[in-house]
Amino acid sequence: MFKSGFVGIVGKPNVGKSTLLNHIIGEKVAITTHKPQTTRNKIMGIMNAERGQIVFVDTPGIHKAKKLLNTFMVKAAVGTFADMDVLLFIVEAHSPLKEDDRLIAESLQDIQRPVILLINKTDLVEKRKILPFIDEAQHLFPFTEIIPISALTGQNVDRLLESLWDLLPEGPQYFPEEMFTDSSERFLAAEIIREKVMMLTHEEIPYATAVTVESFSENERKPVIHIRGTITVEKNSQKGIIIGKKGSMLKEIGTQSRVEMEQFFGTKIFLELFVRVRKDWTRDERMLNELGYRIKK
Ligand code: GDP
Ligand code: MG
């Protein structure tokens, strides 16, 4: 039986969401990409196993929304919970349940989905201090399970995974395996830029072009992603074509890329593009590798 499903992760900033994901999926595969059809949730990583596929989704915004007292935003965030098969609510073992945690728990009241409480960072506290914490949490919400873990050391993460497999329904493989092992956000961004170069230029240009994304950084405070990309061509003449009259072509490539990225990633994009010449890169194996083209042996 193949099981699959979406697992939403909720919790205040810094409770260890990314660390947990990295532990489960491993950095190589812990690629985050955004589901194009939703702007609020983003896929943090996908676990592919023989018994199934687990899609981990970041469900942000809930406590921020509460802070802004924006009930519409809260409703929207809670609405996304309903798309999940299981929710993981992460808190920190060394800090007592705070107002924010209570607000999150409150917003989980009506979703009718299993919610697992993860008490993370247990490596920072003495074992005997965790029991009263569990007791307190039990009064807060009817959690399906409460699991003390350490995302950093990996303690009890296996137990969490066992619980997830138990709770997930039989289902399809939502995403092809290669998709998330091979293509990172950078790769997807580069592909969008490359496509625009292809569409907007002609003749030898498309084949002489490689696009790399050197920087892809999300802003913690503002919903904007800063992307820096480089278009590599073989000759100065090609560079001239890409840049265009007074930079008009590069500007057009940039604008069209940005618009598509904003749709795809569901957030504002700040895009910087550079053009450089690397003589004969298309014939140089090492350079091809550098530029992300894998040569099949
Ligand atoms: P996020 O904002 O929820 O994604 O939190 P991060 O995963 O970025 O973690 C925030 C900080 O907490 C980082 O410095 C992590 O190294 C640390 N951290 C996460 N999990 C643990 C844990 O189990 N034990 C300890 N000691 N630190 C942790
Ligand atoms: Mg994080």
Tab-separated table of C-alpha atoms and ligand atoms in Angstrom:
chain	number	residue	atom	x	y	z
A	1	MET	CA	0.000	0.000	0.000
A	2	PHE	CA	1.339	3.398	-0.995
A	3	LYS	CA	0.560	6.177	1.454
A	4	SER	CA	0.810	9.862	0.868
A	5	GLY	CA	-0.346	13.184	2.098
A	6	PHE	CA	0.313	16.738	3.091
A	7	VAL	CA	1.727	17.504	6.496
A	8	GLY	CA	1.429	21.106	7.599
A	9	ILE	CA	3.981	22.508	9.984
A	10	VAL	CA	2.960	25.286	12.339
A	11	GLY	CA	4.859	27.087	15.016
A	12	LYS	CA	6.408	30.384	15.905
A	13	PRO	CA	9.623	31.433	14.191
A	14	ASN	CA	12.752	29.728	15.522
A	15	VAL	CA	11.041	26.733	17.059
A	16	GLY	CA	12.965	24.440	14.714
A	17	LYS	CA	10.791	23.864	11.657
A	18	SER	CA	13.630	24.042	9.128
A	19	THR	CA	15.953	22.033	11.329
A	20	LEU	CA	13.386	19.272	11.592
A	21	LEU	CA	12.844	19.225	7.866
A	22	ASN	CA	16.537	19.096	7.188
A	23	HIS	CA	16.821	16.205	9.558
A	24	ILE	CA	13.988	14.290	7.952
A	25	ILE	CA	14.801	14.958	4.365
A	26	GLY	CA	18.490	15.658	4.404
A	27	GLU	CA	19.952	18.802	3.024
A	28	LYS	CA	20.384	17.436	-0.436
A	29	VAL	CA	16.687	16.948	-0.896
A	30	ALA	CA	15.383	19.566	1.493
A	31	ILE	CA	14.515	21.735	-1.363
A	32	THR	CA	11.771	24.184	-0.921
A	33	THR	CA	9.594	25.071	-3.740
A	34	HIS	CA	6.344	26.867	-3.758
A	35	LYS	CA	3.122	25.372	-4.853
A	36	PRO	CA	2.122	27.632	-7.699
A	37	GLN	CA	-1.577	27.481	-7.000
A	38	THR	CA	-1.384	28.801	-3.475
A	39	THR	CA	0.363	31.868	-2.317
A	40	ARG	CA	0.196	31.144	1.378
A	41	ASN	CA	1.696	27.725	1.693
A	42	LYS	CA	4.999	26.584	0.508
A	43	ILE	CA	6.326	23.122	0.153
A	44	MET	CA	9.289	22.789	2.475
A	45	GLY	CA	10.344	19.385	1.409
A	46	ILE	CA	9.213	16.034	0.204
A	47	MET	CA	10.074	12.721	1.711
A	48	ASN	CA	10.116	9.879	-0.754
A	49	ALA	CA	10.104	6.396	0.683
A	50	GLU	CA	9.123	2.968	-0.484
A	51	ARG	CA	5.981	3.087	1.583
A	52	GLY	CA	4.914	6.473	0.315
A	53	GLN	CA	5.457	10.153	-0.084
A	54	ILE	CA	5.087	12.847	2.554
A	55	VAL	CA	4.810	16.449	1.448
A	56	PHE	CA	5.790	18.851	4.199
A	57	VAL	CA	4.187	22.244	3.903
A	58	ASP	CA	4.982	25.415	5.733
A	59	THR	CA	1.795	27.030	6.975
A	60	PRO	CA	2.895	30.437	8.090
A	61	GLY	CA	0.978	33.492	8.956
A	62	ILE	CA	-1.240	32.294	11.706
A	63	HIS	CA	0.388	33.983	14.642
A	64	LYS	CA	1.370	36.985	12.584
A	65	ALA	CA	-2.223	37.301	11.514
A	66	LYS	CA	-3.354	37.128	15.112
A	67	LYS	CA	-0.949	39.856	16.007
A	68	LEU	CA	-2.349	42.064	13.331
A	69	LEU	CA	-5.798	41.220	14.593
A	70	ASN	CA	-6.709	40.633	11.032
A	71	THR	CA	-9.464	38.085	11.193
A	72	PHE	CA	-9.526	37.646	7.470
A	73	MET	CA	-5.896	36.578	7.494
A	74	VAL	CA	-6.506	34.211	10.349
A	75	LYS	CA	-9.392	32.637	8.494
A	76	ALA	CA	-7.259	32.266	5.399
A	77	ALA	CA	-4.462	30.636	7.355
A	78	VAL	CA	-6.835	28.302	9.153
A	79	GLY	CA	-8.432	27.493	5.814
A	80	THR	CA	-5.129	26.142	4.580
A	81	PHE	CA	-4.982	23.763	7.540
A	82	ALA	CA	-8.024	22.018	6.178
A	83	ASP	CA	-6.032	21.021	3.079
A	84	MET	CA	-3.577	19.125	5.236
A	85	ASP	CA	-3.837	15.496	6.229
A	86	VAL	CA	-1.900	15.957	9.440
A	87	LEU	CA	-0.595	18.999	11.269
A	88	LEU	CA	2.586	19.263	13.276
A	89	PHE	CA	2.523	21.972	15.873
A	90	ILE	CA	6.010	22.696	17.166
A	91	VAL	CA	6.827	24.356	20.473
A	92	GLU	CA	10.043	24.691	22.426
A	93	ALA	CA	10.750	22.572	25.465
A	94	HIS	CA	12.726	25.238	27.232
A	95	SER	CA	10.144	27.961	27.046
A	96	PRO	CA	6.698	27.612	28.552
A	97	LEU	CA	3.643	27.794	26.354
A	98	LYS	CA	3.153	31.416	25.589
A	99	GLU	CA	0.265	33.508	24.404
A	100	ASP	CA	1.279	32.917	20.776
A	101	ASP	CA	1.215	29.150	21.236
A	102	ARG	CA	-2.210	29.361	22.806
A	103	LEU	CA	-3.496	31.405	19.921
A	104	ILE	CA	-2.218	28.856	17.449
A	105	ALA	CA	-3.810	26.041	19.451
A	106	GLU	CA	-7.063	27.982	19.486
A	107	SER	CA	-7.027	28.351	15.738
A	108	LEU	CA	-6.639	24.586	15.420
A	109	GLN	CA	-9.880	23.917	17.314
A	110	ASP	CA	-12.212	23.420	14.382
A	111	ILE	CA	-10.048	21.847	11.741
A	112	GLN	CA	-10.837	18.194	12.456
A	113	ARG	CA	-7.442	16.975	11.421
A	114	PRO	CA	-4.995	15.066	13.557
A	115	VAL	CA	-2.592	17.444	15.240
A	116	ILE	CA	0.683	16.174	16.666
A	117	LEU	CA	2.375	18.390	19.198
A	118	LEU	CA	6.144	18.310	18.937
A	119	ILE	CA	7.985	19.553	21.976
A	120	ASN	CA	11.283	20.373	20.338
A	121	LYS	CA	14.764	21.129	21.682
A	122	THR	CA	14.487	18.538	24.435
A	123	ASP	CA	18.276	18.395	24.391
A	124	LEU	CA	18.217	21.755	26.153
A	125	VAL	CA	16.157	20.705	29.166
A	126	GLU	CA	16.176	18.060	31.854
A	127	LYS	CA	13.854	15.140	31.215
A	128	ARG	CA	11.841	15.688	34.394
A	129	LYS	CA	10.856	19.141	33.218
A	130	ILE	CA	9.150	17.772	30.125
A	131	LEU	CA	6.401	15.894	31.971
A	132	PRO	CA	4.663	18.963	33.416
A	133	PHE	CA	4.944	20.532	29.995
A	134	ILE	CA	3.129	17.594	28.413
A	135	ASP	CA	0.496	17.838	31.102
A	136	GLU	CA	-0.067	21.511	30.414
A	137	ALA	CA	-0.260	20.917	26.664
A	138	GLN	CA	-2.855	18.206	27.109
A	139	HIS	CA	-5.173	20.746	28.671
A	140	LEU	CA	-4.661	23.119	25.788
A	141	PHE	CA	-5.837	20.937	22.931
A	142	PRO	CA	-6.787	17.308	22.267
A	143	PHE	CA	-3.569	16.490	20.464
A	144	THR	CA	-3.496	13.165	18.664
A	145	GLU	CA	-0.068	12.675	20.094
A	146	ILE	CA	2.556	14.612	21.974
A	147	ILE	CA	6.136	13.776	21.059
A	148	PRO	CA	9.185	15.318	22.688
A	149	ILE	CA	11.913	15.567	20.064
A	150	SER	CA	15.203	17.148	19.281
A	151	ALA	CA	15.322	18.227	15.678
A	152	LEU	CA	18.983	18.973	16.134
A	153	THR	CA	20.111	15.582	17.418
A	154	GLY	CA	17.315	13.666	15.731
A	155	GLN	CA	16.056	12.219	18.966
A	156	ASN	CA	12.559	10.720	18.547
A	157	VAL	CA	12.261	11.835	14.935
A	158	ASP	CA	11.844	8.187	13.947
A	159	ARG	CA	8.896	7.933	16.280
A	160	LEU	CA	7.362	10.982	14.671
A	161	LEU	CA	7.730	9.457	11.221
A	162	GLU	CA	6.102	6.218	12.367
A	163	SER	CA	3.140	8.206	13.637
A	164	LEU	CA	2.877	10.077	10.372
A	165	TRP	CA	2.835	6.886	8.326
A	166	ASP	CA	0.089	5.574	10.616
A	167	LEU	CA	-2.017	8.665	10.176
A	168	LEU	CA	-1.598	9.210	6.451
A	169	PRO	CA	-4.131	7.736	4.065
A	170	GLU	CA	-3.474	5.571	1.073
A	171	GLY	CA	-2.797	7.916	-1.797
A	172	PRO	CA	-0.981	8.747	-4.984
A	173	GLN	CA	2.541	9.950	-5.474
A	174	TYR	CA	1.783	13.649	-5.759
A	175	PHE	CA	5.145	14.705	-7.117
A	176	PRO	CA	7.691	12.888	-9.227
A	177	GLU	CA	10.769	12.019	-7.222
A	178	GLU	CA	13.257	13.631	-9.561
A	179	MET	CA	11.422	16.896	-9.494
A	180	PHE	CA	12.407	17.645	-5.960
A	181	THR	CA	15.756	16.031	-5.851
A	182	ASP	CA	17.075	17.723	-8.914
A	183	SER	CA	15.467	21.086	-9.119
A	184	SER	CA	15.825	23.640	-6.470
A	185	GLU	CA	14.181	26.999	-6.388
A	186	ARG	CA	17.294	28.393	-8.013
A	187	PHE	CA	17.003	25.955	-10.827
A	188	LEU	CA	13.348	26.800	-11.355
A	189	ALA	CA	14.141	30.509	-11.334
A	190	ALA	CA	16.965	29.986	-13.834
A	191	GLU	CA	14.648	28.002	-16.074
A	192	ILE	CA	12.150	30.848	-16.128
A	193	ILE	CA	14.852	33.329	-17.140
A	194	ARG	CA	16.213	30.976	-19.780
A	195	GLU	CA	12.773	30.541	-21.237
A	196	LYS	CA	12.373	34.306	-21.587
A	197	VAL	CA	15.748	34.618	-23.298
A	198	MET	CA	14.672	31.907	-25.734
A	199	MET	CA	11.359	33.570	-26.409
A	200	LEU	CA	12.682	37.063	-26.861
A	201	THR	CA	15.862	36.434	-28.819
A	202	HIS	CA	16.495	34.645	-32.053
A	203	GLU	CA	19.011	32.778	-34.125
A	204	GLU	CA	22.063	31.481	-32.347
A	205	ILE	CA	21.304	33.148	-29.041
A	206	PRO	CA	19.163	30.494	-27.367
A	207	TYR	CA	21.742	27.776	-27.879
A	208	ALA	CA	24.605	29.897	-26.687
A	209	THR	CA	22.905	30.830	-23.466
A	210	ALA	CA	23.155	29.425	-19.981
A	211	VAL	CA	21.433	30.921	-17.002
A	212	THR	CA	22.563	30.529	-13.434
A	213	VAL	CA	21.065	31.916	-10.278
A	214	GLU	CA	23.787	32.855	-7.797
A	215	SER	CA	21.600	34.105	-5.087
A	216	PHE	CA	18.085	33.320	-3.976
A	217	SER	CA	17.314	34.844	-0.642
A	218	GLU	CA	14.105	35.261	1.185
A	219	ASN	CA	13.592	38.198	3.435
A	220	GLU	CA	12.539	37.245	6.956
A	221	ARG	CA	10.601	40.428	7.495
A	222	LYS	CA	9.202	41.297	4.105
A	223	PRO	CA	7.448	38.978	1.663
A	224	VAL	CA	10.028	39.434	-1.054
A	225	ILE	CA	12.579	37.123	-2.637
A	226	HIS	CA	15.809	38.611	-3.909
A	227	ILE	CA	17.142	36.767	-6.943
A	228	ARG	CA	20.412	37.423	-8.723
A	229	GLY	CA	20.870	35.689	-12.037
A	230	THR	CA	23.566	35.606	-14.665
A	231	ILE	CA	23.081	34.968	-18.335
A	232	THR	CA	26.207	33.456	-19.851
A	233	VAL	CA	26.872	33.679	-23.578
A	234	GLU	CA	29.804	32.766	-25.807
A	235	LYS	CA	30.643	35.987	-27.596
A	236	ASN	CA	30.610	39.712	-27.098
A	237	SER	CA	28.220	40.090	-30.008
A	238	GLN	CA	25.750	37.824	-28.216
A	239	LYS	CA	26.117	39.829	-25.064
A	240	GLY	CA	25.173	42.882	-27.084
A	241	ILE	CA	22.028	41.219	-28.341
A	242	ILE	CA	20.968	40.108	-24.878
A	243	ILE	CA	21.472	43.581	-23.484
A	244	GLY	CA	19.811	45.260	-26.433
A	245	LYS	CA	19.546	48.898	-27.348
A	246	LYS	CA	20.155	50.917	-24.196
A	247	GLY	CA	19.495	47.776	-22.199
A	248	SER	CA	15.996	47.367	-23.555
A	249	MET	CA	16.235	43.629	-24.220
A	250	LEU	CA	17.674	42.791	-20.818
A	251	LYS	CA	14.995	44.921	-19.255
A	252	GLU	CA	12.290	43.023	-21.104
A	253	ILE	CA	13.796	39.653	-20.169
A	254	GLY	CA	13.925	40.816	-16.573
A	255	THR	CA	10.383	42.117	-16.467
A	256	GLN	CA	8.831	39.056	-18.037
A	257	SER	CA	10.866	36.738	-15.819
A	258	ARG	CA	9.909	38.641	-12.721
A	259	VAL	CA	6.210	38.595	-13.524
A	260	GLU	CA	6.276	34.849	-14.032
A	261	MET	CA	8.366	34.229	-10.919
A	262	GLU	CA	5.964	36.281	-8.846
A	263	GLN	CA	3.125	34.106	-10.045
A	264	PHE	CA	5.081	30.937	-9.531
A	265	PHE	CA	6.577	31.649	-6.131
A	266	GLY	CA	3.537	33.573	-4.974
A	267	THR	CA	5.481	36.485	-3.618
A	268	LYS	CA	7.129	39.697	-4.706
A	269	ILE	CA	10.429	39.201	-6.502
A	270	PHE	CA	13.365	41.542	-6.698
A	271	LEU	CA	15.331	40.369	-9.713
A	272	GLU	CA	18.815	41.445	-10.771
A	273	LEU	CA	20.249	40.163	-14.024
A	274	PHE	CA	23.806	40.209	-15.320
A	275	VAL	CA	25.272	39.160	-18.633
A	276	ARG	CA	28.741	37.715	-19.024
A	277	VAL	CA	30.793	36.237	-21.811
A	278	ARG	CA	32.541	32.881	-21.428
A	279	LYS	CA	34.236	31.938	-24.624
A	280	ASP	CA	33.145	28.565	-25.946
A	281	TRP	CA	31.383	27.489	-22.771
A	282	THR	CA	29.215	25.178	-24.814
A	283	ARG	CA	32.248	23.091	-25.681
A	284	ASP	CA	33.914	23.104	-22.300
A	285	GLU	CA	32.830	20.204	-20.110
A	286	ARG	CA	34.026	21.677	-16.858
A	287	MET	CA	32.271	24.918	-17.523
A	288	LEU	CA	29.131	23.079	-18.503
A	289	ASN	CA	29.168	21.363	-15.140
A	290	GLU	CA	29.686	24.653	-13.416
A	291	LEU	CA	26.711	26.042	-15.207
A	292	GLY	CA	24.572	23.166	-14.090
A	293	TYR	CA	24.492	21.071	-17.229
A	294	ARG	CA	25.189	17.509	-16.372
A	295	ILE	CA	26.936	15.606	-19.071
A	296	LYS	CA	25.620	12.122	-19.578
A	297	LYS	CA	28.420	9.623	-19.768
B	1	GDP	P1	12.347	27.805	12.270
B	1	GDP	O1	12.339	29.296	12.240
B	1	GDP	O2	11.160	27.278	13.001
B	1	GDP	O3	12.531	27.182	10.924
B	1	GDP	O4	13.588	27.380	13.178
B	1	GDP	P2	15.020	26.845	12.738
B	1	GDP	O5	14.932	25.442	12.275
B	1	GDP	O6	15.631	27.813	11.827
B	1	GDP	O7	15.777	26.814	14.150
B	1	GDP	C1	16.011	27.980	14.902
B	1	GDP	C2	17.203	27.753	15.798
B	1	GDP	O8	16.943	26.730	16.747
B	1	GDP	C3	18.448	27.320	15.057
B	1	GDP	O9	19.544	27.958	15.621
B	1	GDP	C4	18.506	25.823	15.286
B	1	GDP	O10	19.818	25.311	15.262
B	1	GDP	C5	17.933	25.714	16.680
B	1	GDP	N1	17.292	24.410	16.907
B	1	GDP	C6	16.353	23.808	16.169
B	1	GDP	N2	16.035	22.613	16.690
B	1	GDP	C7	16.796	22.442	17.785
B	1	GDP	C8	16.919	21.380	18.777
B	1	GDP	O11	16.264	20.351	18.760
B	1	GDP	N3	17.820	21.616	19.775
B	1	GDP	C9	18.572	22.737	19.853
B	1	GDP	N4	19.419	22.853	20.864
B	1	GDP	N5	18.475	23.724	18.953
B	1	GDP	C10	17.605	23.594	17.933
B	2	MG	MG	12.812	28.222	9.092
